[in-house]
Tab-separated table of N, CA, C and O in Angstrom:
chain	number	residue	atom	x	y	z
A	1	UNK	N	0.691	-1.167	-0.202
A	1	UNK	CA	0.232	0.040	0.045
A	1	UNK	C	0.769	1.174	0.041
A	1	UNK	O	0.509	2.265	-0.664
A	2	UNK	N	2.025	1.282	0.640
A	2	UNK	CA	3.049	2.422	0.814
A	2	UNK	C	3.518	2.798	-0.744
A	2	UNK	O	3.496	3.751	-0.962
A	3	UNK	N	3.729	1.782	-1.407
A	3	UNK	CA	4.355	1.982	-2.773
A	3	UNK	C	3.324	2.415	-3.737
A	3	UNK	O	3.390	3.172	-4.505
A	4	UNK	N	1.931	1.783	-3.681
A	4	UNK	CA	1.010	2.003	-4.353
A	4	UNK	C	0.571	3.288	-4.215
A	4	UNK	O	0.203	3.787	-5.225
A	5	UNK	N	0.201	3.989	-3.030
A	5	UNK	CA	-0.094	5.437	-3.107
A	5	UNK	C	0.573	6.348	-2.491
A	5	UNK	O	0.514	7.309	-1.833
A	6	UNK	N	2.142	5.936	-2.580
A	6	UNK	CA	3.101	6.945	-2.216
A	6	UNK	C	3.219	7.298	-1.045
A	6	UNK	O	3.245	8.466	-0.656
A	7	UNK	N	2.740	6.546	0.228
A	7	UNK	CA	2.870	6.496	1.750
A	7	UNK	C	1.540	7.701	1.975
A	7	UNK	O	1.752	8.125	3.310
A	8	UNK	N	0.850	8.175	1.406
A	8	UNK	CA	-0.325	8.734	1.658
A	8	UNK	C	-1.289	8.113	2.640
A	8	UNK	O	-1.835	8.924	3.433
A	9	UNK	N	-1.503	6.840	2.672
A	9	UNK	CA	-2.461	6.264	3.424
A	9	UNK	C	-1.697	5.422	4.423
A	9	UNK	O	-2.231	4.347	4.986
A	10	UNK	N	-0.590	5.584	4.740
A	10	UNK	CA	0.416	4.949	5.879
A	10	UNK	C	-0.222	4.812	7.040
A	10	UNK	O	-0.360	3.725	8.036
A	11	UNK	N	-1.008	5.735	7.588
A	11	UNK	CA	-1.675	5.683	9.094
A	11	UNK	C	-2.717	4.961	9.018
A	11	UNK	O	-3.207	4.745	10.168
A	12	UNK	N	-3.403	4.695	8.015
A	12	UNK	CA	-4.853	3.829	7.778
A	12	UNK	C	-4.350	2.224	7.629
A	12	UNK	O	-5.547	1.803	7.287
A	13	UNK	N	-3.365	1.836	7.164
A	13	UNK	CA	-3.254	0.606	6.615
A	13	UNK	C	-3.348	-0.229	7.837
A	13	UNK	O	-4.187	-1.420	7.557
A	14	UNK	N	-3.218	-0.144	8.901
A	14	UNK	CA	-3.661	-1.092	10.123
A	14	UNK	C	-5.220	-1.529	10.037
A	14	UNK	O	-5.834	-2.639	10.221
A	15	UNK	N	-5.933	-0.381	9.423
A	15	UNK	CA	-7.662	-0.698	9.263
A	15	UNK	C	-7.995	-1.505	8.408
A	15	UNK	O	-8.958	-2.084	8.250
A	16	UNK	N	-7.093	-2.101	7.317
A	16	UNK	CA	-7.421	-2.713	6.468
A	16	UNK	C	-7.555	-4.365	7.294
A	16	UNK	O	-8.327	-5.002	6.710
A	17	UNK	N	-6.606	-4.689	8.158
A	17	UNK	CA	-6.769	-5.882	8.647
A	17	UNK	C	-8.600	-6.214	9.642
A	17	UNK	O	-8.901	-7.201	9.239
A	18	UNK	N	-8.609	-5.003	9.909
A	18	UNK	CA	-9.768	-5.204	10.637
A	18	UNK	C	-11.437	-5.083	9.400
A	18	UNK	O	-12.202	-5.813	9.745
A	19	UNK	N	-10.761	-4.346	8.356
A	19	UNK	CA	-12.185	-4.449	7.326
A	19	UNK	C	-12.295	-5.972	6.639
A	19	UNK	O	-13.388	-6.236	6.307
A	20	UNK	N	-11.012	-6.525	6.908
A	20	UNK	CA	-10.915	-7.936	6.307
A	20	UNK	C	-12.096	-8.685	7.144
A	20	UNK	O	-12.404	-9.612	6.620
A	21	UNK	N	-12.383	-8.475	8.177
A	21	UNK	CA	-13.234	-9.369	9.334
A	21	UNK	C	-14.646	-9.261	8.554
A	21	UNK	O	-15.528	-10.038	8.749
A	22	UNK	N	-14.838	-8.020	8.188
A	22	UNK	CA	-16.349	-7.923	7.880
A	22	UNK	C	-16.493	-8.609	6.313
A	22	UNK	O	-17.438	-9.322	6.263
A	23	UNK	N	-15.614	-8.835	5.522
A	23	UNK	CA	-15.634	-9.255	4.323
A	23	UNK	C	-15.729	-10.843	4.656
A	23	UNK	O	-16.056	-11.632	3.825
A	24	UNK	N	-14.650	-11.638	5.751
A	24	UNK	CA	-15.112	-12.631	5.777
A	24	UNK	C	-16.317	-13.352	6.437
A	24	UNK	O	-16.583	-14.301	6.570
A	25	UNK	N	-16.967	-12.148	6.828
A	25	UNK	CA	-18.496	-12.768	7.544
A	25	UNK	C	-19.403	-12.716	6.552
A	25	UNK	O	-20.587	-12.953	6.875
A	26	UNK	N	-19.365	-11.962	5.612
A	26	UNK	CA	-20.222	-11.945	4.203
A	26	UNK	C	-20.680	-13.285	3.750
A	26	UNK	O	-22.102	-13.539	3.495
A	27	UNK	N	-19.993	-14.379	3.800
A	27	UNK	CA	-20.415	-15.657	3.223
A	27	UNK	C	-21.342	-16.221	4.425
A	27	UNK	O	-22.430	-16.999	3.960
A	28	UNK	N	-20.792	-16.025	5.669
A	28	UNK	CA	-21.919	-16.541	6.669
A	28	UNK	C	-23.215	-15.811	6.426
A	28	UNK	O	-24.456	-16.390	6.720
A	29	UNK	N	-23.477	-14.529	6.656
A	29	UNK	CA	-24.616	-13.796	6.452
A	29	UNK	C	-25.602	-14.186	5.240
A	29	UNK	O	-26.476	-14.586	5.110
A	30	UNK	N	-24.837	-14.210	3.925
A	30	UNK	CA	-25.301	-14.736	2.650
A	30	UNK	C	-25.893	-16.032	3.027
A	30	UNK	O	-27.048	-16.300	2.713
A	31	UNK	N	-25.252	-17.176	3.685
A	31	UNK	CA	-26.006	-18.225	3.949
A	31	UNK	C	-27.392	-18.415	4.551
A	31	UNK	O	-28.221	-19.053	4.047
A	32	UNK	N	-27.243	-17.499	5.720
A	32	UNK	CA	-28.227	-17.268	6.531
A	32	UNK	C	-29.499	-16.459	5.417
A	32	UNK	O	-30.799	-17.013	5.903
A	33	UNK	N	-29.363	-15.723	5.251
A	33	UNK	CA	-30.116	-14.939	4.493
A	33	UNK	C	-30.716	-15.607	3.373
A	33	UNK	O	-32.200	-15.628	3.223
A	34	UNK	N	-30.154	-16.578	2.515
A	34	UNK	CA	-30.652	-17.195	1.467
A	34	UNK	C	-31.731	-18.098	2.009
A	34	UNK	O	-32.516	-18.798	1.563
A	35	UNK	N	-31.215	-19.085	3.274
A	35	UNK	CA	-31.834	-20.059	3.657
A	35	UNK	C	-33.028	-19.398	4.226
A	35	UNK	O	-34.442	-20.127	4.279
A	36	UNK	N	-33.050	-18.510	4.922
A	36	UNK	CA	-34.400	-17.737	5.446
A	36	UNK	C	-35.754	-17.363	4.391
A	36	UNK	O	-36.568	-17.465	4.352
A	37	UNK	N	-34.903	-16.725	3.353
A	37	UNK	CA	-35.637	-16.457	2.097
A	37	UNK	C	-36.256	-17.842	1.633
A	37	UNK	O	-37.284	-17.589	1.082
A	38	UNK	N	-35.392	-18.711	1.559
A	38	UNK	CA	-35.842	-20.041	0.848
A	38	UNK	C	-37.152	-20.529	1.753
A	38	UNK	O	-38.020	-21.214	1.298
A	39	UNK	N	-37.050	-20.620	3.011
A	39	UNK	CA	-38.173	-20.761	3.874
A	39	UNK	C	-39.448	-19.956	3.507
A	39	UNK	O	-40.362	-20.112	4.534
A	40	UNK	N	-39.271	-18.973	2.808
A	40	UNK	CA	-40.523	-18.030	2.866
A	40	UNK	C	-40.363	-17.229	3.834
A	40	UNK	O	-41.818	-16.680	4.102
A	41	UNK	N	-39.661	-16.486	4.463
A	41	UNK	CA	-39.806	-15.589	5.569
A	41	UNK	C	-39.055	-14.543	5.640
A	41	UNK	O	-38.119	-14.056	6.203
A	42	UNK	N	-39.183	-13.614	4.431
A	42	UNK	CA	-38.168	-12.678	4.019
A	42	UNK	C	-38.337	-11.346	4.895
A	42	UNK	O	-37.428	-10.674	5.001
A	43	UNK	N	-39.553	-11.229	5.549
A	43	UNK	CA	-39.694	-10.304	6.634
A	43	UNK	C	-38.750	-10.387	7.573
A	43	UNK	O	-38.018	-9.478	7.983
A	44	UNK	N	-38.136	-11.589	7.694
A	44	UNK	CA	-36.974	-11.842	8.992
A	44	UNK	C	-35.804	-11.210	8.564
A	44	UNK	O	-34.887	-10.544	9.332
A	45	UNK	N	-35.575	-11.270	7.499
A	45	UNK	CA	-34.459	-10.880	6.522
A	45	UNK	C	-34.572	-9.289	6.968
A	45	UNK	O	-33.424	-8.325	7.036
A	46	UNK	N	-35.866	-8.315	6.749
A	46	UNK	CA	-35.987	-7.055	6.762
A	46	UNK	C	-35.577	-6.740	7.998
A	46	UNK	O	-35.370	-5.973	8.428
A	47	UNK	N	-36.128	-7.711	9.284
A	47	UNK	CA	-36.005	-7.246	10.705
A	47	UNK	C	-34.223	-7.313	10.425
A	47	UNK	O	-33.917	-6.368	11.688
A	48	UNK	N	-33.648	-7.912	10.464
A	48	UNK	CA	-32.092	-8.059	10.305
A	48	UNK	C	-31.712	-6.869	9.596
A	48	UNK	O	-30.525	-6.383	10.484
A	49	UNK	N	-32.375	-6.313	8.863
A	49	UNK	CA	-31.764	-5.337	8.207
A	49	UNK	C	-31.776	-3.997	9.218
A	49	UNK	O	-31.118	-3.269	9.225
A	50	UNK	N	-32.853	-3.872	10.023
A	50	UNK	CA	-33.508	-2.542	10.571
A	50	UNK	C	-32.370	-3.293	11.971
A	50	UNK	O	-31.791	-1.983	12.545
A	51	UNK	N	-32.117	-4.216	12.212
A	51	UNK	CA	-31.135	-4.527	13.231
A	51	UNK	C	-29.754	-3.892	13.132
A	51	UNK	O	-28.960	-3.027	13.702
A	52	UNK	N	-29.485	-4.189	11.764
A	52	UNK	CA	-28.132	-3.694	11.488
A	52	UNK	C	-28.332	-2.003	11.128
A	52	UNK	O	-26.842	-1.600	11.787
A	53	UNK	N	-29.104	-1.815	10.712
A	53	UNK	CA	-29.219	-0.175	10.252
A	53	UNK	C	-29.331	0.805	11.994
A	53	UNK	O	-28.501	1.935	11.886
A	54	UNK	N	-29.781	0.052	12.823
A	54	UNK	CA	-30.080	0.420	13.987
A	54	UNK	C	-28.704	0.765	14.748
A	54	UNK	O	-28.536	1.796	15.385
A	55	UNK	N	-28.114	-0.156	14.691
A	55	UNK	CA	-26.784	-0.330	15.223
A	55	UNK	C	-25.963	0.711	14.451
A	55	UNK	O	-25.004	1.555	15.585
A	56	UNK	N	-26.074	1.168	13.013
A	56	UNK	CA	-25.048	2.168	12.628
A	56	UNK	C	-25.696	3.481	13.136
A	56	UNK	O	-24.532	4.068	13.544
A	57	UNK	N	-26.928	3.584	13.203
A	57	UNK	CA	-27.415	4.661	13.870
A	57	UNK	C	-26.974	5.153	15.233
A	57	UNK	O	-26.288	6.031	15.706
A	58	UNK	N	-27.394	4.184	16.188
A	58	UNK	CA	-27.236	4.390	17.438
A	58	UNK	C	-25.537	4.240	17.977
A	58	UNK	O	-25.064	4.938	18.850
A	59	UNK	N	-24.908	3.310	17.292
A	59	UNK	CA	-23.388	2.783	17.631
A	59	UNK	C	-22.353	3.819	16.980
A	59	UNK	O	-21.342	4.219	17.453
A	60	UNK	N	-22.553	3.556	15.416
A	60	UNK	CA	-21.810	3.996	14.648
A	60	UNK	C	-21.303	5.382	14.593
A	60	UNK	O	-20.352	5.827	14.234
A	61	UNK	N	-22.689	6.269	14.650
A	61	UNK	CA	-22.485	7.488	14.712
A	61	UNK	C	-21.508	8.230	15.634
A	61	UNK	O	-20.339	8.811	15.496
A	62	UNK	N	-21.889	7.830	17.189
A	62	UNK	CA	-20.981	8.234	17.901
A	62	UNK	C	-19.440	7.704	17.893
A	62	UNK	O	-18.274	8.724	18.359
A	63	UNK	N	-19.227	6.728	17.453
A	63	UNK	CA	-17.996	5.967	16.902
A	63	UNK	C	-17.233	6.896	16.129
A	63	UNK	O	-15.974	7.513	16.469
A	64	UNK	N	-17.759	7.114	14.935
A	64	UNK	CA	-17.416	8.088	14.097
A	64	UNK	C	-16.505	9.528	14.815
A	64	UNK	O	-15.624	10.022	14.129
A	65	UNK	N	-17.720	10.256	15.500
A	65	UNK	CA	-17.389	11.514	16.094
A	65	UNK	C	-16.376	11.652	17.175
A	65	UNK	O	-15.528	12.317	17.026
A	66	UNK	N	-16.198	10.221	17.496
A	66	UNK	CA	-15.002	10.355	18.468
A	66	UNK	C	-13.721	9.461	18.047
A	66	UNK	O	-12.723	9.879	18.466
A	67	UNK	N	-13.811	8.771	17.299
A	67	UNK	CA	-12.614	8.036	16.856
A	67	UNK	C	-12.293	8.477	15.188
A	67	UNK	O	-10.950	7.623	14.627
A	68	UNK	N	-12.957	9.037	14.557
A	68	UNK	CA	-12.749	9.193	13.101
A	68	UNK	C	-12.851	8.004	12.242
A	68	UNK	O	-13.611	7.143	12.278
A	69	UNK	N	-12.038	7.791	11.506
A	69	UNK	CA	-11.908	6.542	10.374
A	69	UNK	C	-11.792	5.269	11.081
A	69	UNK	O	-12.466	4.335	10.753
A	70	UNK	N	-11.273	5.341	12.284
A	70	UNK	CA	-11.248	3.930	13.072
A	70	UNK	C	-12.521	3.890	13.717
A	70	UNK	O	-13.171	2.819	13.695
A	71	UNK	N	-13.321	5.018	13.818
A	71	UNK	CA	-14.525	4.534	14.477
A	71	UNK	C	-15.525	4.159	13.318
A	71	UNK	O	-16.547	3.444	13.476
A	72	UNK	N	-15.470	4.665	11.831
A	72	UNK	CA	-15.898	4.074	10.940
A	72	UNK	C	-15.954	2.816	10.764
A	72	UNK	O	-16.995	2.050	10.323
A	73	UNK	N	-14.753	2.171	10.831
A	73	UNK	CA	-14.288	0.745	10.621
A	73	UNK	C	-15.015	0.010	11.415
A	73	UNK	O	-15.714	-1.104	11.457
A	74	UNK	N	-15.220	0.714	13.247
A	74	UNK	CA	-15.865	-0.468	14.140
A	74	UNK	C	-17.253	-0.299	14.041
A	74	UNK	O	-17.845	-1.361	14.365
A	75	UNK	N	-17.967	0.946	13.625
A	75	UNK	CA	-19.370	1.022	13.482
A	75	UNK	C	-19.748	-0.105	12.232
A	75	UNK	O	-20.517	-0.734	12.500
A	76	UNK	N	-18.980	-0.002	11.213
A	76	UNK	CA	-18.996	-1.167	9.876
A	76	UNK	C	-19.046	-2.420	10.898
A	76	UNK	O	-20.157	-3.097	10.432
A	77	UNK	N	-18.123	-2.645	11.519
A	77	UNK	CA	-18.066	-4.039	11.927
A	77	UNK	C	-19.147	-4.433	13.014
A	77	UNK	O	-19.897	-5.236	13.095
A	78	UNK	N	-19.708	-3.579	13.774
A	78	UNK	CA	-20.557	-3.448	14.504
A	78	UNK	C	-22.139	-3.941	13.896
A	78	UNK	O	-22.838	-4.627	14.580
A	79	UNK	N	-22.405	-3.099	12.794
A	79	UNK	CA	-23.368	-3.428	12.292
A	79	UNK	C	-23.647	-4.681	11.198
A	79	UNK	O	-24.760	-5.098	11.459
A	80	UNK	N	-22.597	-5.043	10.560
A	80	UNK	CA	-22.581	-6.456	10.322
A	80	UNK	C	-22.765	-7.250	11.327
A	80	UNK	O	-23.259	-8.401	10.936
A	81	UNK	N	-22.007	-7.271	12.513
A	81	UNK	CA	-22.267	-8.201	13.388
A	81	UNK	C	-23.757	-8.045	13.833
A	81	UNK	O	-24.098	-9.153	14.074
A	82	UNK	N	-24.102	-7.071	14.349
A	82	UNK	CA	-25.436	-7.036	14.426
A	82	UNK	C	-26.379	-7.526	13.306
A	82	UNK	O	-27.497	-8.622	13.746
A	83	UNK	N	-26.193	-7.384	12.288
A	83	UNK	CA	-26.990	-8.139	11.181
A	83	UNK	C	-26.587	-9.784	11.044
A	83	UNK	O	-27.726	-10.550	10.862
A	84	UNK	N	-25.608	-9.864	11.366
A	84	UNK	CA	-25.122	-11.518	11.031
A	84	UNK	C	-25.896	-12.182	12.331
A	84	UNK	O	-26.395	-13.332	12.173
A	85	UNK	N	-25.833	-11.312	13.522
A	85	UNK	CA	-26.217	-12.264	14.820
A	85	UNK	C	-27.959	-12.499	14.526
A	85	UNK	O	-28.399	-13.452	14.950
A	86	UNK	N	-28.604	-11.279	14.171
A	86	UNK	CA	-29.763	-11.222	14.121
A	86	UNK	C	-30.494	-12.272	13.041
A	86	UNK	O	-31.515	-13.114	13.395
A	87	UNK	N	-29.438	-12.455	12.156
A	87	UNK	CA	-30.165	-13.526	10.574
A	87	UNK	C	-29.983	-15.050	11.578
A	87	UNK	O	-30.445	-15.721	11.148
A	88	UNK	N	-28.818	-15.114	12.352
A	88	UNK	CA	-28.388	-16.120	12.881
A	88	UNK	C	-29.499	-16.710	13.852
A	88	UNK	O	-29.894	-17.915	13.621
A	89	UNK	N	-29.984	-15.728	14.845
A	89	UNK	CA	-31.100	-16.107	15.735
A	89	UNK	C	-32.528	-16.682	15.010
A	89	UNK	O	-32.762	-17.489	15.405
A	90	UNK	N	-32.685	-15.875	14.002
A	90	UNK	CA	-33.903	-16.193	13.512
A	90	UNK	C	-33.728	-17.265	12.642
A	90	UNK	O	-34.438	-18.230	12.685
A	91	UNK	N	-32.618	-17.553	11.866
A	91	UNK	CA	-32.563	-18.964	11.217
A	91	UNK	C	-32.698	-19.991	12.376
A	91	UNK	O	-33.355	-21.142	12.039
A	92	UNK	N	-31.992	-20.092	13.504
A	92	UNK	CA	-31.973	-21.055	14.100
A	92	UNK	C	-33.137	-21.086	15.184
A	92	UNK	O	-33.987	-22.170	15.339
A	93	UNK	N	-34.011	-20.092	14.785
A	93	UNK	CA	-35.241	-19.988	15.689
A	93	UNK	C	-36.439	-20.847	14.837
A	93	UNK	O	-37.023	-21.719	15.279
A	94	UNK	N	-36.516	-20.477	13.539
A	94	UNK	CA	-37.263	-21.098	12.390
A	94	UNK	C	-37.092	-22.560	12.178
A	94	UNK	O	-37.864	-23.475	12.262
A	95	UNK	N	-35.750	-23.144	12.201
A	95	UNK	CA	-35.217	-24.266	12.119
A	95	UNK	C	-35.799	-25.315	13.371
A	95	UNK	O	-36.197	-26.369	13.268
A	96	UNK	N	-35.418	-24.553	14.833
A	96	UNK	CA	-35.764	-25.164	15.893
A	96	UNK	C	-37.322	-25.421	16.142
A	96	UNK	O	-37.771	-26.464	16.396
A	97	UNK	N	-38.070	-24.381	15.353
A	97	UNK	CA	-39.459	-24.535	15.525
A	97	UNK	C	-39.975	-25.504	14.595
A	97	UNK	O	-41.039	-26.150	14.809
A	98	UNK	N	-39.493	-25.614	13.301
A	98	UNK	CA	-39.935	-26.508	12.641
A	98	UNK	C	-39.408	-28.049	12.478
A	98	UNK	O	-40.318	-28.962	12.382
A	99	UNK	N	-38.533	-28.272	13.538
A	99	UNK	CA	-37.963	-29.346	13.665
A	99	UNK	C	-38.913	-29.733	15.167
A	99	UNK	O	-39.570	-31.045	15.111
A	100	UNK	N	-39.512	-28.752	16.080
A	100	UNK	CA	-40.632	-29.262	16.922
A	100	UNK	C	-41.899	-29.556	16.235
A	100	UNK	O	-42.674	-30.614	16.850
A	101	UNK	N	-42.234	-28.978	15.293
A	101	UNK	CA	-43.636	-29.189	14.585
A	101	UNK	C	-43.344	-30.815	14.352
A	101	UNK	O	-44.456	-31.389	14.176
A	102	UNK	N	-42.425	-30.623	13.560
A	102	UNK	CA	-42.020	-32.280	12.938
A	102	UNK	C	-42.273	-33.488	14.082
A	102	UNK	O	-42.823	-34.532	13.736
A	103	UNK	N	-41.575	-33.013	15.249
A	103	UNK	CA	-41.791	-33.912	16.163
A	103	UNK	C	-43.193	-34.258	16.668
A	103	UNK	O	-43.575	-35.609	17.189
A	104	UNK	N	-43.715	-33.457	16.784
A	104	UNK	CA	-45.094	-33.243	17.107
A	104	UNK	C	-46.025	-33.852	16.066
A	104	UNK	O	-46.966	-35.002	16.522
A	105	UNK	N	-45.818	-33.782	15.135
A	105	UNK	CA	-46.516	-34.437	13.822
A	105	UNK	C	-46.339	-35.954	13.624
A	105	UNK	O	-47.187	-36.874	13.082
A	106	UNK	N	-45.181	-36.199	13.840
A	106	UNK	CA	-44.929	-37.305	13.400
A	106	UNK	C	-44.869	-38.577	14.162
A	106	UNK	O	-45.379	-39.457	14.538
């Protein structure tokens, strides 16, 4: 990065490692999102987006004002984490309720 941008962004280079965490969790989020949509519960995906967006507004904005660019990265990670966790909880809730219904009817 130092060679490519002639040293202009050397102070933010450590943030790239943190941003890689967000890219790594994209596959996990996509898996649950597609699963929930396949079960025909797209409303839950919307609620997960609301969780992520709310986290951005409530936590991300103060982080940006206090920490600048580092706060932007932390806010992005918190928003992605809220979205991922809510999708995972919704998915597990659907699967466990379907499994319980299958045991009762079987």
